[in-house]
Coordinates of C-alpha atoms and ligand atoms in Angstrom, one line a residue:
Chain A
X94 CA 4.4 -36.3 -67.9
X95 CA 6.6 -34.3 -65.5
X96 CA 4.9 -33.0 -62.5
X97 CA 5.1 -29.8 -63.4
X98 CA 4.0 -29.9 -66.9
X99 CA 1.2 -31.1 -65.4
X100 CA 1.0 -28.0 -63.5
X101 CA 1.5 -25.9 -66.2
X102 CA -1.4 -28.1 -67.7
X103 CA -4.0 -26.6 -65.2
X104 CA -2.9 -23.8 -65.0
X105 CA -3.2 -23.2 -68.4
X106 CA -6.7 -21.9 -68.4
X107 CA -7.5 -24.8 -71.3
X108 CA -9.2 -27.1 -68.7
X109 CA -12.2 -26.7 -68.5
X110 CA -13.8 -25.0 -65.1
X111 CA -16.2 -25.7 -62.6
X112 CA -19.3 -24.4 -64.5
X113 CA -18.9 -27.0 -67.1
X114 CA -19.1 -30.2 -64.9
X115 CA -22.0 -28.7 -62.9
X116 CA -23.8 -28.4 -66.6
X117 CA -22.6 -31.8 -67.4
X118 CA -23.1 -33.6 -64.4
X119 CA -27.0 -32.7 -63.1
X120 CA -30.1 -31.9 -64.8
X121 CA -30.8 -28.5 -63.1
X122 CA -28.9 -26.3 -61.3
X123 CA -30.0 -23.0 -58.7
X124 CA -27.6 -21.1 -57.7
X125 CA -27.2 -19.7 -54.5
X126 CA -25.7 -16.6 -53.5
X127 CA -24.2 -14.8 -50.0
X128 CA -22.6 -15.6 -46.7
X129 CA -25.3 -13.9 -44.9
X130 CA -22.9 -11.7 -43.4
X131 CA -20.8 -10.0 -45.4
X132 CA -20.9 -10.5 -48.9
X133 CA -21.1 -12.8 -52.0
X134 CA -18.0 -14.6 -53.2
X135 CA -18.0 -14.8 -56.7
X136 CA -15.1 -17.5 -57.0
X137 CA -17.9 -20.3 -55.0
X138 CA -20.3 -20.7 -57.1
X139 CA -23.1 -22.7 -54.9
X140 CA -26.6 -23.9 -55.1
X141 CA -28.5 -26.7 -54.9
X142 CA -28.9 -29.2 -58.3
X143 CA -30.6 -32.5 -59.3
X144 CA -28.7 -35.8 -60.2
X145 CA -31.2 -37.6 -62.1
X146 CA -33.9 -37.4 -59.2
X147 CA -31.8 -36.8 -56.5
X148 CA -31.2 -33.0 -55.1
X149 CA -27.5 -32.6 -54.2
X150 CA -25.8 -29.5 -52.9
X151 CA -23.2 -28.5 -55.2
X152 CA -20.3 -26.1 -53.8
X153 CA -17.7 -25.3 -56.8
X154 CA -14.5 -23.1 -57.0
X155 CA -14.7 -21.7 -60.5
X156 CA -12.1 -19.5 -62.2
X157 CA -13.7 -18.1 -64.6
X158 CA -13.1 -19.0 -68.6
X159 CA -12.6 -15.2 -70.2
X160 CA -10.4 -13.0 -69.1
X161 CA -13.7 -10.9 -67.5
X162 CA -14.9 -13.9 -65.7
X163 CA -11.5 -14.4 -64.3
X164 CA -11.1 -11.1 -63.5
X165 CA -14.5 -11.3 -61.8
X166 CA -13.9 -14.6 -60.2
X167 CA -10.4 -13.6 -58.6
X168 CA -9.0 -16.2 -60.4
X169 CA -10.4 -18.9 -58.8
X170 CA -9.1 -17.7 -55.1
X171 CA -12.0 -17.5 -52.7
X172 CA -12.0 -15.1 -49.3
X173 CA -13.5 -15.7 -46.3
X174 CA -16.7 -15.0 -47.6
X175 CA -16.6 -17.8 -50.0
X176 CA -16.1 -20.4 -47.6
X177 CA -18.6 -19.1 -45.5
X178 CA -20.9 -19.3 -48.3
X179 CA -19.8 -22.5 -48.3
X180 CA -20.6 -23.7 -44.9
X181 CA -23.9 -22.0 -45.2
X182 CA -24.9 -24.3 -47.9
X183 CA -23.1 -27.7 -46.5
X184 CA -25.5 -26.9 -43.3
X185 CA -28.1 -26.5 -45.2
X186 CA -27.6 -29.7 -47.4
X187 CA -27.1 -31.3 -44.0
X188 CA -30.6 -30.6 -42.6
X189 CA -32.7 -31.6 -45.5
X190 CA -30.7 -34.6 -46.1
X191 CA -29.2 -33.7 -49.5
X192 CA -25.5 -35.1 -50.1
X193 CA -22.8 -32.4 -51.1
X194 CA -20.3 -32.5 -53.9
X195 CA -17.4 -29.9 -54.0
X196 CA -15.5 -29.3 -56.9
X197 CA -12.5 -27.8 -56.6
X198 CA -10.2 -25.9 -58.8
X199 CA -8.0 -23.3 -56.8
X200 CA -4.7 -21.7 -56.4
X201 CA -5.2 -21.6 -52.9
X202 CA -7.3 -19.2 -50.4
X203 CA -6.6 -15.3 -51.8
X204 CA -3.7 -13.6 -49.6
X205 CA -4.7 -10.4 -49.7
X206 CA -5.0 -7.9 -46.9
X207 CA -8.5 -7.9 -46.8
X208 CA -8.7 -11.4 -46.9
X209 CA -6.4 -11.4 -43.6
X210 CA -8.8 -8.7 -42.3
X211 CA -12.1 -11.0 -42.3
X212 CA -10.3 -13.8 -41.3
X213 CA -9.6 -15.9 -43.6
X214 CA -7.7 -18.8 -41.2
X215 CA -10.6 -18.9 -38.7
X216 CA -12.7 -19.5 -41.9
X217 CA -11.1 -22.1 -43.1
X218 CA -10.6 -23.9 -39.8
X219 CA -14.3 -23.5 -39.6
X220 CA -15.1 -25.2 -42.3
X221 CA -12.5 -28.0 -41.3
X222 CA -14.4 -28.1 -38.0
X223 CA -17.9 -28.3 -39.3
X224 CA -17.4 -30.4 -42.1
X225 CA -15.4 -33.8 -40.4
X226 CA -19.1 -33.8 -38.3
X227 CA -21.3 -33.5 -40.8
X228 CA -24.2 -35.8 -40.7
X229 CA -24.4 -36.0 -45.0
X230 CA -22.7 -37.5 -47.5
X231 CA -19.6 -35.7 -49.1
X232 CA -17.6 -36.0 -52.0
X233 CA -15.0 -34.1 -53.4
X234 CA -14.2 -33.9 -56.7
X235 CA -10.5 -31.8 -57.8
X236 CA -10.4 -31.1 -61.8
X237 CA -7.7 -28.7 -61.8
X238 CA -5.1 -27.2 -59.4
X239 CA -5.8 -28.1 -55.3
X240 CA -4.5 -25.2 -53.3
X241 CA -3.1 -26.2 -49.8
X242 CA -5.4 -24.8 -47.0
X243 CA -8.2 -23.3 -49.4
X244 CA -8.5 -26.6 -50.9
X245 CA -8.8 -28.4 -48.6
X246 CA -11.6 -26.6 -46.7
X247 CA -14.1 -27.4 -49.4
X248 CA -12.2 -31.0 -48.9
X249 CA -13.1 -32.7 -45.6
X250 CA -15.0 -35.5 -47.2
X251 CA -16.3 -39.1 -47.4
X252 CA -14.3 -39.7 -50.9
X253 CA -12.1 -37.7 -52.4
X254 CA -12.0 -37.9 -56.1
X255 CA -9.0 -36.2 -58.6
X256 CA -9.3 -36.1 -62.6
X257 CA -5.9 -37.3 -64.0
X258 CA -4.7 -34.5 -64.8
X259 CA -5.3 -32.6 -61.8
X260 CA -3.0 -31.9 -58.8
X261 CA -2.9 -31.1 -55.0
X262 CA -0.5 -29.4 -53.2
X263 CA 0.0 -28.0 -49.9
X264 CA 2.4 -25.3 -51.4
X265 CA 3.0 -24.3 -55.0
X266 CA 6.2 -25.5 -56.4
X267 CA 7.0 -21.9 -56.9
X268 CA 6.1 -21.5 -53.2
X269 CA 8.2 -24.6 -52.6
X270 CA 11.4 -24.0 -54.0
X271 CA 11.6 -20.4 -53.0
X272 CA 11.1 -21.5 -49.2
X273 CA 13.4 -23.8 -49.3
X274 CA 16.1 -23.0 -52.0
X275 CA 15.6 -19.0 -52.2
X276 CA 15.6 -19.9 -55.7
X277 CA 11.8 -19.9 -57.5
X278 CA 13.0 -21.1 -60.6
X279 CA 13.7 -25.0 -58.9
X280 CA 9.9 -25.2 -59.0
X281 CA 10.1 -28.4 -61.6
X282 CA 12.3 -29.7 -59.2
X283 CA 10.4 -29.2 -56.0
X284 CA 7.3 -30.1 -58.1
X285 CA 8.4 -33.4 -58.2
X286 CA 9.6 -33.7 -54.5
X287 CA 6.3 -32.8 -53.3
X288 CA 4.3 -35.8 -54.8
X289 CA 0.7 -33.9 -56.0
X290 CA 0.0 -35.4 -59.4
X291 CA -3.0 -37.8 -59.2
X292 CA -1.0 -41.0 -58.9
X293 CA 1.6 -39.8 -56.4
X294 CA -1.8 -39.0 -54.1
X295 CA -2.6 -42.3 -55.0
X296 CA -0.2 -43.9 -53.4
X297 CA -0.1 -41.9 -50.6
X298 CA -4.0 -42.6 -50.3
X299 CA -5.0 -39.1 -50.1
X300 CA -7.3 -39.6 -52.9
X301 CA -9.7 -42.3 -53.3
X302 CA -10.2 -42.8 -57.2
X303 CA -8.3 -41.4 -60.1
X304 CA -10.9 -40.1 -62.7
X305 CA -9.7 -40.8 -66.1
X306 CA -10.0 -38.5 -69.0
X307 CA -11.0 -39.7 -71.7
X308 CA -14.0 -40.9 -73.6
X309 CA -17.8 -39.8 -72.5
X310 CA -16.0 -39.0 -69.0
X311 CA -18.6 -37.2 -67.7
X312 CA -21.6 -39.4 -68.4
X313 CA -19.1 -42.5 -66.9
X314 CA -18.7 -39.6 -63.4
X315 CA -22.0 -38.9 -63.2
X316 CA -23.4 -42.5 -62.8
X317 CA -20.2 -42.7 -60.0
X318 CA -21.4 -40.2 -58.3
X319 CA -24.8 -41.0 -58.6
X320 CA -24.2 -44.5 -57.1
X321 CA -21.9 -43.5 -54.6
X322 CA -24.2 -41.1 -52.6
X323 CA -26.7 -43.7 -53.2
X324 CA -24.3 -46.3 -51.4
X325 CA -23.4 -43.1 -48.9
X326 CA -26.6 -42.3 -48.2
X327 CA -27.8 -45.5 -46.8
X328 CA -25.0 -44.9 -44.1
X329 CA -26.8 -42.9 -41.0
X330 CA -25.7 -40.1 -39.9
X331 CA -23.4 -41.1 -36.8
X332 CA -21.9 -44.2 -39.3
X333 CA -20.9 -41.7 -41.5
X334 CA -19.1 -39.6 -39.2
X335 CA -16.6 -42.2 -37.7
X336 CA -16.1 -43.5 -41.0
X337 CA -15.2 -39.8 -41.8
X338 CA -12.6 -39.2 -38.7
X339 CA -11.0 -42.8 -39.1
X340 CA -10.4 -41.5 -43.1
X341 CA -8.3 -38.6 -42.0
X342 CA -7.2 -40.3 -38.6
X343 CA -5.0 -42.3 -40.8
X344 CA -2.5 -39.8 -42.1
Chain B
X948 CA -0.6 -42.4 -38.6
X949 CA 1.7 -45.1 -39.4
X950 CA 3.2 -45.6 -36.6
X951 CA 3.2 -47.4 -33.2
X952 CA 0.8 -45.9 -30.7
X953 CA 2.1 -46.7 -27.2
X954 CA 2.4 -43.4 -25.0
X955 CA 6.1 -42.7 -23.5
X956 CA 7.0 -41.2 -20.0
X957 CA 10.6 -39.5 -20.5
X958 CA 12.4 -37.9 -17.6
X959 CA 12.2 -33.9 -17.8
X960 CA 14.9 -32.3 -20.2
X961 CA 17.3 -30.6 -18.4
X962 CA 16.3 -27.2 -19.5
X963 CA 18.2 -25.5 -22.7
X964 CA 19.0 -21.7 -22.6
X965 CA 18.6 -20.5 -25.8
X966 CA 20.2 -17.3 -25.6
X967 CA 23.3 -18.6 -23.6
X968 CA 24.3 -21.3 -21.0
X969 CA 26.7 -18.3 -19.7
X970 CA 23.8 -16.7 -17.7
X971 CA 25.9 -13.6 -16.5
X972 CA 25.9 -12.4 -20.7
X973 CA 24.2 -9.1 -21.2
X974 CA 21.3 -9.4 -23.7
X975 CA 19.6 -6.5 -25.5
X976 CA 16.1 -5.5 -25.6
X977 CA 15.8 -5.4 -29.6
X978 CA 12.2 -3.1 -28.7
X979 CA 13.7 -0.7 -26.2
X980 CA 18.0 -1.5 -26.7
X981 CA 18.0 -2.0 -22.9
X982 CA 20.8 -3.9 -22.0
X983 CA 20.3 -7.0 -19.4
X984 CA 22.0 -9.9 -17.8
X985 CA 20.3 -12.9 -19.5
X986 CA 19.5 -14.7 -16.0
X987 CA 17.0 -11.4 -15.5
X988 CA 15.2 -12.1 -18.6
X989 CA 14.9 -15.8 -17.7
X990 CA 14.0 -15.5 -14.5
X991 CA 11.5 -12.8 -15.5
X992 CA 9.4 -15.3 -18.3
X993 CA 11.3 -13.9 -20.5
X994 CA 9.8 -10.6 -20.7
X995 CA 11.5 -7.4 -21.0
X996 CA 10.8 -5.3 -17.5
X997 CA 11.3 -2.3 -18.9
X998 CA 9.0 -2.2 -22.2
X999 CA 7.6 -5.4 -22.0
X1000 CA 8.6 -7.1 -25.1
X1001 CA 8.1 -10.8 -25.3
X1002 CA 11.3 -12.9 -26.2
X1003 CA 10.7 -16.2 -27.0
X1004 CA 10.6 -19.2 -25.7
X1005 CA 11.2 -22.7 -26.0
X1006 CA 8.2 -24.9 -25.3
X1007 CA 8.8 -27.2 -22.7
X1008 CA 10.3 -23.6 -20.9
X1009 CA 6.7 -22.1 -21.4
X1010 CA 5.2 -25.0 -19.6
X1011 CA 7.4 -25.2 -16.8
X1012 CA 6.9 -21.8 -15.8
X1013 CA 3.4 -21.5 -16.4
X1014 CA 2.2 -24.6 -14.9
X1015 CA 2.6 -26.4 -11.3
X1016 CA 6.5 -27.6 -10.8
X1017 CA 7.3 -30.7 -11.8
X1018 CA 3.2 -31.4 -12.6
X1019 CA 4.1 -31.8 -16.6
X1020 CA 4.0 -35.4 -17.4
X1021 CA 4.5 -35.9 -20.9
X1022 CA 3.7 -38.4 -23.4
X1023 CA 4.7 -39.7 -26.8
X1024 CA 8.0 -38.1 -26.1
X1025 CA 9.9 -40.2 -28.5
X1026 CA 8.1 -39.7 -31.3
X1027 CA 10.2 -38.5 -34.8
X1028 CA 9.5 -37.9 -38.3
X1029 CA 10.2 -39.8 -41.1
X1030 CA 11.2 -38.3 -44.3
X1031 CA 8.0 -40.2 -45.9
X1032 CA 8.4 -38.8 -49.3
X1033 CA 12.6 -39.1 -49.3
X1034 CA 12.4 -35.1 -49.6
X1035 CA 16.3 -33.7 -49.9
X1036 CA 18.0 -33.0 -46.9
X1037 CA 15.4 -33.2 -44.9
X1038 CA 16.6 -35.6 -42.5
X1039 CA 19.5 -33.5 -42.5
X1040 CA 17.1 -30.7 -41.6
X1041 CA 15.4 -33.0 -38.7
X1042 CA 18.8 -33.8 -37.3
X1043 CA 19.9 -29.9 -36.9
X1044 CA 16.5 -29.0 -35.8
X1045 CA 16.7 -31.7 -32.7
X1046 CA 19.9 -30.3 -31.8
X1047 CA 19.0 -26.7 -31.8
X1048 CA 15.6 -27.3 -29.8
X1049 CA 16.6 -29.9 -28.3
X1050 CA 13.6 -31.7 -28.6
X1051 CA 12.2 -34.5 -31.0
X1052 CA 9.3 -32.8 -33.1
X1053 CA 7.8 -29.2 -33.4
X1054 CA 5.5 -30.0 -30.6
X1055 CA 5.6 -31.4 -27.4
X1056 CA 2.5 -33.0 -25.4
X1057 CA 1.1 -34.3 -21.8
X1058 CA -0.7 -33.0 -18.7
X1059 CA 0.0 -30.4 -16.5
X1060 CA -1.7 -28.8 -13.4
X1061 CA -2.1 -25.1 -12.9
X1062 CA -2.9 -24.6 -9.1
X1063 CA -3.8 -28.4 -8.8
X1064 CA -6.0 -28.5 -11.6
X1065 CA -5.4 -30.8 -14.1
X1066 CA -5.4 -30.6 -18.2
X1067 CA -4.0 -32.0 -21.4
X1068 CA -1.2 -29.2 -22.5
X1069 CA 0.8 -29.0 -26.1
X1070 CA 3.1 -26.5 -26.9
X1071 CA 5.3 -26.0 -29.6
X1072 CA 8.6 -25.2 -30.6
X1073 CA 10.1 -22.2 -32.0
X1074 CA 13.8 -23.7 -32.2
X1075 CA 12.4 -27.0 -34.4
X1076 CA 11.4 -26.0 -38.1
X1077 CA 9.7 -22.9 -36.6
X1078 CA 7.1 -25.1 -35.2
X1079 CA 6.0 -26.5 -39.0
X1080 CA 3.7 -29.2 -39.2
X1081 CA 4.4 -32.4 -39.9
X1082 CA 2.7 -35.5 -39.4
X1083 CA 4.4 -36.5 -36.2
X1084 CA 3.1 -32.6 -34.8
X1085 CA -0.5 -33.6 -35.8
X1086 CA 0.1 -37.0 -34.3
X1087 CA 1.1 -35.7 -31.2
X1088 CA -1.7 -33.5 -31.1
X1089 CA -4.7 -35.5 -32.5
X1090 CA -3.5 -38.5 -29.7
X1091 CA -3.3 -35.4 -26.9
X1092 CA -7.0 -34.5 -27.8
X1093 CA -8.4 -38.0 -28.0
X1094 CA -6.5 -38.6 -24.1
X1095 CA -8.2 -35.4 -23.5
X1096 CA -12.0 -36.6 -24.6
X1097 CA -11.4 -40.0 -23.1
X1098 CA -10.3 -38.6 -20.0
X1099 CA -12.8 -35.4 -19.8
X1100 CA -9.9 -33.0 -19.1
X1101 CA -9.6 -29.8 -20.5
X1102 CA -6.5 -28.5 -23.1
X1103 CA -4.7 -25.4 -23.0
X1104 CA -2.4 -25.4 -26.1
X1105 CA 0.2 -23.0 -26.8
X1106 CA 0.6 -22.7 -31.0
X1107 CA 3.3 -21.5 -32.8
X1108 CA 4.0 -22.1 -36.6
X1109 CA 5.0 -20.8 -39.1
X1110 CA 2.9 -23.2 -41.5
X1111 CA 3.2 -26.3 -43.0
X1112 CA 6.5 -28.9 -43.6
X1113 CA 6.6 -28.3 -46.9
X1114 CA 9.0 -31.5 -46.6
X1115 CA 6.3 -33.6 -45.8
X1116 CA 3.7 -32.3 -48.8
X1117 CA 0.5 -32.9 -48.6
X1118 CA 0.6 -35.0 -46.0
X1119 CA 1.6 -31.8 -43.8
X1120 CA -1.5 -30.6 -45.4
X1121 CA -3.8 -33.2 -44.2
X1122 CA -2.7 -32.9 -40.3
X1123 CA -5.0 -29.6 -41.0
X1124 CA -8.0 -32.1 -41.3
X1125 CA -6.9 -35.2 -38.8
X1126 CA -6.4 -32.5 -35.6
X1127 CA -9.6 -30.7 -36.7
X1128 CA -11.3 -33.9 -36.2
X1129 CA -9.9 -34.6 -32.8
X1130 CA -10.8 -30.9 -31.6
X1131 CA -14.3 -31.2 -33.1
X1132 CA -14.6 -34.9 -30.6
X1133 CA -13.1 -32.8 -27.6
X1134 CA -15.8 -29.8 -28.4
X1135 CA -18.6 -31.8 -28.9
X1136 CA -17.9 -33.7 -25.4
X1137 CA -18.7 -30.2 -24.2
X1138 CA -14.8 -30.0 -23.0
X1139 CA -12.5 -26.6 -22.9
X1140 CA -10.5 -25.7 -25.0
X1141 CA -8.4 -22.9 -24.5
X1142 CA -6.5 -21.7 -27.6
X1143 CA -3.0 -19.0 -27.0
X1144 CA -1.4 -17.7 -29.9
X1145 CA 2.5 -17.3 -29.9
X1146 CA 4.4 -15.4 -32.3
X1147 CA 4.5 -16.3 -35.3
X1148 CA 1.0 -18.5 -35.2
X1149 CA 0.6 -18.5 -39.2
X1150 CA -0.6 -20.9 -42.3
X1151 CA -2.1 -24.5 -41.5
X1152 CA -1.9 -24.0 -37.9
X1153 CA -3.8 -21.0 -38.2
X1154 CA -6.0 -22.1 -40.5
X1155 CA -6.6 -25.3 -38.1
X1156 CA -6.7 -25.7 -34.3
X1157 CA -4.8 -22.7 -33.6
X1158 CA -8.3 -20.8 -34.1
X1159 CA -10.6 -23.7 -32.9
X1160 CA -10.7 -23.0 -29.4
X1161 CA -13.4 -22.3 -27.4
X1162 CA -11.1 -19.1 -26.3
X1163 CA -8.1 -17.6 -27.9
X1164 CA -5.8 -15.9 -26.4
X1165 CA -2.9 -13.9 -27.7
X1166 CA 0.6 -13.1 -26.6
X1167 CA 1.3 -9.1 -27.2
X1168 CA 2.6 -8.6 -30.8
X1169 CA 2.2 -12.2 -31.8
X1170 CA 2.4 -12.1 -35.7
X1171 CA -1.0 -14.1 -36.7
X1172 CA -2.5 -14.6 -39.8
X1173 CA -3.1 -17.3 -43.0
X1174 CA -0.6 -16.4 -45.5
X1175 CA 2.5 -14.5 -44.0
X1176 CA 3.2 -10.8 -44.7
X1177 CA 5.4 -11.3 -47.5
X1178 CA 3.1 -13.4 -49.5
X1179 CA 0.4 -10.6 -49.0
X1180 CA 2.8 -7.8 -49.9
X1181 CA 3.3 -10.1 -53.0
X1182 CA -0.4 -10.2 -53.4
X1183 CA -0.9 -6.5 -53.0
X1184 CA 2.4 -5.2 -54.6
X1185 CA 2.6 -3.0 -51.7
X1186 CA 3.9 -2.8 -48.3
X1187 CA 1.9 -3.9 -45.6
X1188 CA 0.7 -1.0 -42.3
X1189 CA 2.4 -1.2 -39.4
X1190 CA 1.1 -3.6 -36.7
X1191 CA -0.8 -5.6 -40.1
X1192 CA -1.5 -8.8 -38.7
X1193 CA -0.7 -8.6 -35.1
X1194 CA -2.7 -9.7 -32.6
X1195 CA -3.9 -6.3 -31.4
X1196 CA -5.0 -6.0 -35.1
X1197 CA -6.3 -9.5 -34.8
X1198 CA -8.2 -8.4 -31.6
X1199 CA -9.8 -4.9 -33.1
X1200 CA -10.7 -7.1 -35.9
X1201 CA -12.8 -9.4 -33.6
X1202 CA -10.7 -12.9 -34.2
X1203 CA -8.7 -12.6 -30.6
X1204 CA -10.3 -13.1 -27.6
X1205 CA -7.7 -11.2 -25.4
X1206 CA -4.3 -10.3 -25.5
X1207 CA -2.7 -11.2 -22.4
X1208 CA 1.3 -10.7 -21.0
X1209 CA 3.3 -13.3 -20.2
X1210 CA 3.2 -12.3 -17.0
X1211 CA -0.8 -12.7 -16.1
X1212 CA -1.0 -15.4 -18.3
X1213 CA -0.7 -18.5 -15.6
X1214 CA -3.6 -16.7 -13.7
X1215 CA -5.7 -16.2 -16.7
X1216 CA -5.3 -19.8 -17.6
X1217 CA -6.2 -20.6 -13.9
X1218 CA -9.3 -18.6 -13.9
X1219 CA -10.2 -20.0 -17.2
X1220 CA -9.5 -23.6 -16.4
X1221 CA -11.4 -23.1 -12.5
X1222 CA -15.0 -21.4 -14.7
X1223 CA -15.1 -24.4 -17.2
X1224 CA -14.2 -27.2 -14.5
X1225 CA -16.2 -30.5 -14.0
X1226 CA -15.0 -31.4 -11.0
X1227 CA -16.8 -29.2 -8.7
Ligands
ZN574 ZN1 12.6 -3.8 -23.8

């Protein structure tokens, strides 16, 4: 397929979202709400959920299936709140030991005024900051459309996973080709210039496995994950943090 | 990084004047329409004396004036991109962007001393790409923080961006995480970081070490934000407020520390750098 009907693919609204894999994936799920500053951001949906026996902290960007939930989740495009939320929980997860998966399905970080307002760079650089030190395992897990910046602050992780279908981009082709052509409708062109399908970040090693599709996928993901924090977790906490840094060092 | 790691000492450019080599050409004050010799304004830190309006400035300028003369020794000078993803015309696009700036990258890197007191310094380029990030700008700037950390000094950087190199994809994107990594060593060494904010200081850099410091300053009317105004009139479907997004807004809204002038701005980073010293 060409890279941007695979775009069109996830942005389709067929996928299916967040919620889904956090019902497939664990056994239990509660969810947990607020920043504990300003608000809750309904597009993270976080909490804490059990992997067979294992308590993980799960931190999701979810867009929402009906047109409501959409509507409600801000289409998947979370505001400062939402990644503070975010951090909340990863520090949390952090002290009692629990291991994080993200899963991340985004646009990009909303652009609206009053996302400007609270500050939405500082709380993504935040996240950034906090996450490349923190002493529990992380992995990252993109099903759908990776959003540039707001991506990428649920992102700073130990392994970073993509479905096959799913893509990552620093900019949308749209984005792209309007930037650099004045001309929006080149985005199939600049979608394939900018190399964010799953085996274009293959190569370039920004992703550390390619999930495939098809068959009882997310039984097949769950025991992965499952045996990759166990692998993770017998890592302490300083081992896990150079080997962290030297991941992203690289690039 | 793929690329070699071994530091480089270049002689000091002979400085560029932006606006004109011809300094007896009259300039004019796009705030206040004063009209001015340009060898005023560049004499003057390129501040307008009569309403106070910031021109800009190219980054190896900034640090020549601010800091102790001839005290900027740089490193990893020769350091250029690579077109790693055979993007169109972007060579062609690095090529014309050296020429204008004349300078090798969006950012350039080293120590300086302000009054005798030493510190790791990057500042970046308005005249290359805007001062985009590529992987050679986080290069430059991860390698400045880690000399920084080994070397316990502090690091007064001077951003400017406006984003990421789209060119470079999502590599571009990962410089975001690589520099955050470096700052987060630096920090933890219990090390200074002071953070000043150009205009335009927007996207990646903004949402990366532009706001990490320990303190952030701001130059007056420095456009700073995540997404740039025309995205969020986009988003809105209306026009954005006057002064949206500058850094007095940024300031009110409790994400600048201070806004200071060109002008004070040496002595601020003096003060700054004297408090937070180790030596003494
Ligand atoms: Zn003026």
């Amino acid at each position: 397929m060409e890279a941007y009907e695979i775009i069109s693919a996830v942005r389709s609204g067929k996928r299916p979202t967040a919620a889904l894999f956090i019902e497939r994936l664990f056994d239990s799920f509660i969810e947990l709400y607020g920043d504990r500053s300003f608000a809750d951001d309904p597009a993270i949906v976080g909490g804490i959920a059990l992997l067979g026996e294992m308590p993980v902290t799960v931190i999701a960007i979810e867009k929402g299936s009906s047109v409501d939930e959409r509507v409600k989740r801000n289409f998947g495009s979370a505001k400062p709140e939402g990644y503070k939320k975010a951090l909340r929980l990863m520090k949390q997860a952090e002290k009692f030991g629990r291991p994080i998966l993200t899963i991340i399905d985004t646009p990009g970080a909303y652009s609206g005024m009053e996302a400007e307002e609270r500050g939405q760079g500082y709380a993504i650089s935040n996240n950034l900051l906090n996450m490349i030190s923190l002493k529990t395992p992380i992995i990252s897990l993109f099903i759908g459309e990776g959003g540039s910046g707001g991506a990428l602050a649920l992102a700073v992780s130990d392994e970073v996973w993509i479905l096959e279908g799913a893509v990552y981009s620093v900019i949308s082709p749209e984005g792209a080709a309007s930037i650099l052509w004045k001309d929006s409708s080149k985005a199939d062109e600049a979608a394939n210039y900018l190399k964010l399908t799953a085996d274009e970040l293959d190569k370039l090693k920004v992703v550390d496995k390619i999930i495939k599709e098809s068959g009882p996928f997310y039984s097949r993901l769950k025991k992965d994950i499952s045996k990759k924090f166990t692998s993770l977790l017998t890592l302490d906490g300083e081992e896990l943090i150079d080997k962290r840094y030297a991941r992203f060092r690289k690039y | 990084m793929f690329l070699n790691k071994t530091m480089f000492l270049r002689p000091k450019n002979k400085l560029e004047d932006d606006a004109s080599p011809q300094t007896d050409r009259i300039i004019t004050c796009p705030s206040c329409r004063k009209k001015m010799p340009v060898k005023e304004i560049s004499d003057a830190l390129k501040v307008c004396d009569n309403c106070g309006y910031h021109f800009e400035m190219h980054a190896r300028e900034r640090i020549e004036k601010l800091f102790d003369a001839d005290s900027f020794e740089e490193i990893m000078a020769d350091l250029t991109s690579k077109n790693i993803l055979s993007f169109p015309d972007y060579d062609k696009k690095l090529s014309e962007s050296m020429t204008r700036s004349n300078e090798n990258e969006s950012v350039i890197v080293g120590t300086a001393r302000v009054n005798g007191r030493k510190c790791a310094v990057f500042s970046m380029e308005y005249y290359f790409m805007m001062g985009s990030m590529g992987a050679v700008t986080g290069e430059k700037i991860t390698s400045l923080f880690e000399h920084a950390t080994e070397h316990d000094l502090p690091v007064v950087g001077f951003c400017l961006s406006g984003g990421a190199r789209i060119q470079e994809g999502v590599i571009s994107l990962m410089q975001m995480a690589k520099v955050s990594g470096a700052v987060e060593k630096h920090d933890r060494k219990g090390l200074f970081y002071l953070s000043v904010l150009l205009n335009p200081t927007t996207g990646g850099v903004t949402a990366s070490f532009a706001t990490q410091g320990d303190i952030i300053l701001a130059e007056p009317n420095a456009l700073i934000g995540f997404a740039g105004p025309r995205v969020i009139e986009q988003t809105m479907r209306r026009s954005l407020p006057k002064g949206f997004q500058r850094a007095e807004f940024l300031k009110d809204k409790g994400f600048v520390d201070k806004i200071v002038d060109r002008r004070d701005l040496r002595d601020t980073i003096s003060s700054l750098l004297s408090i937070h010293s180790k030596e003494e």
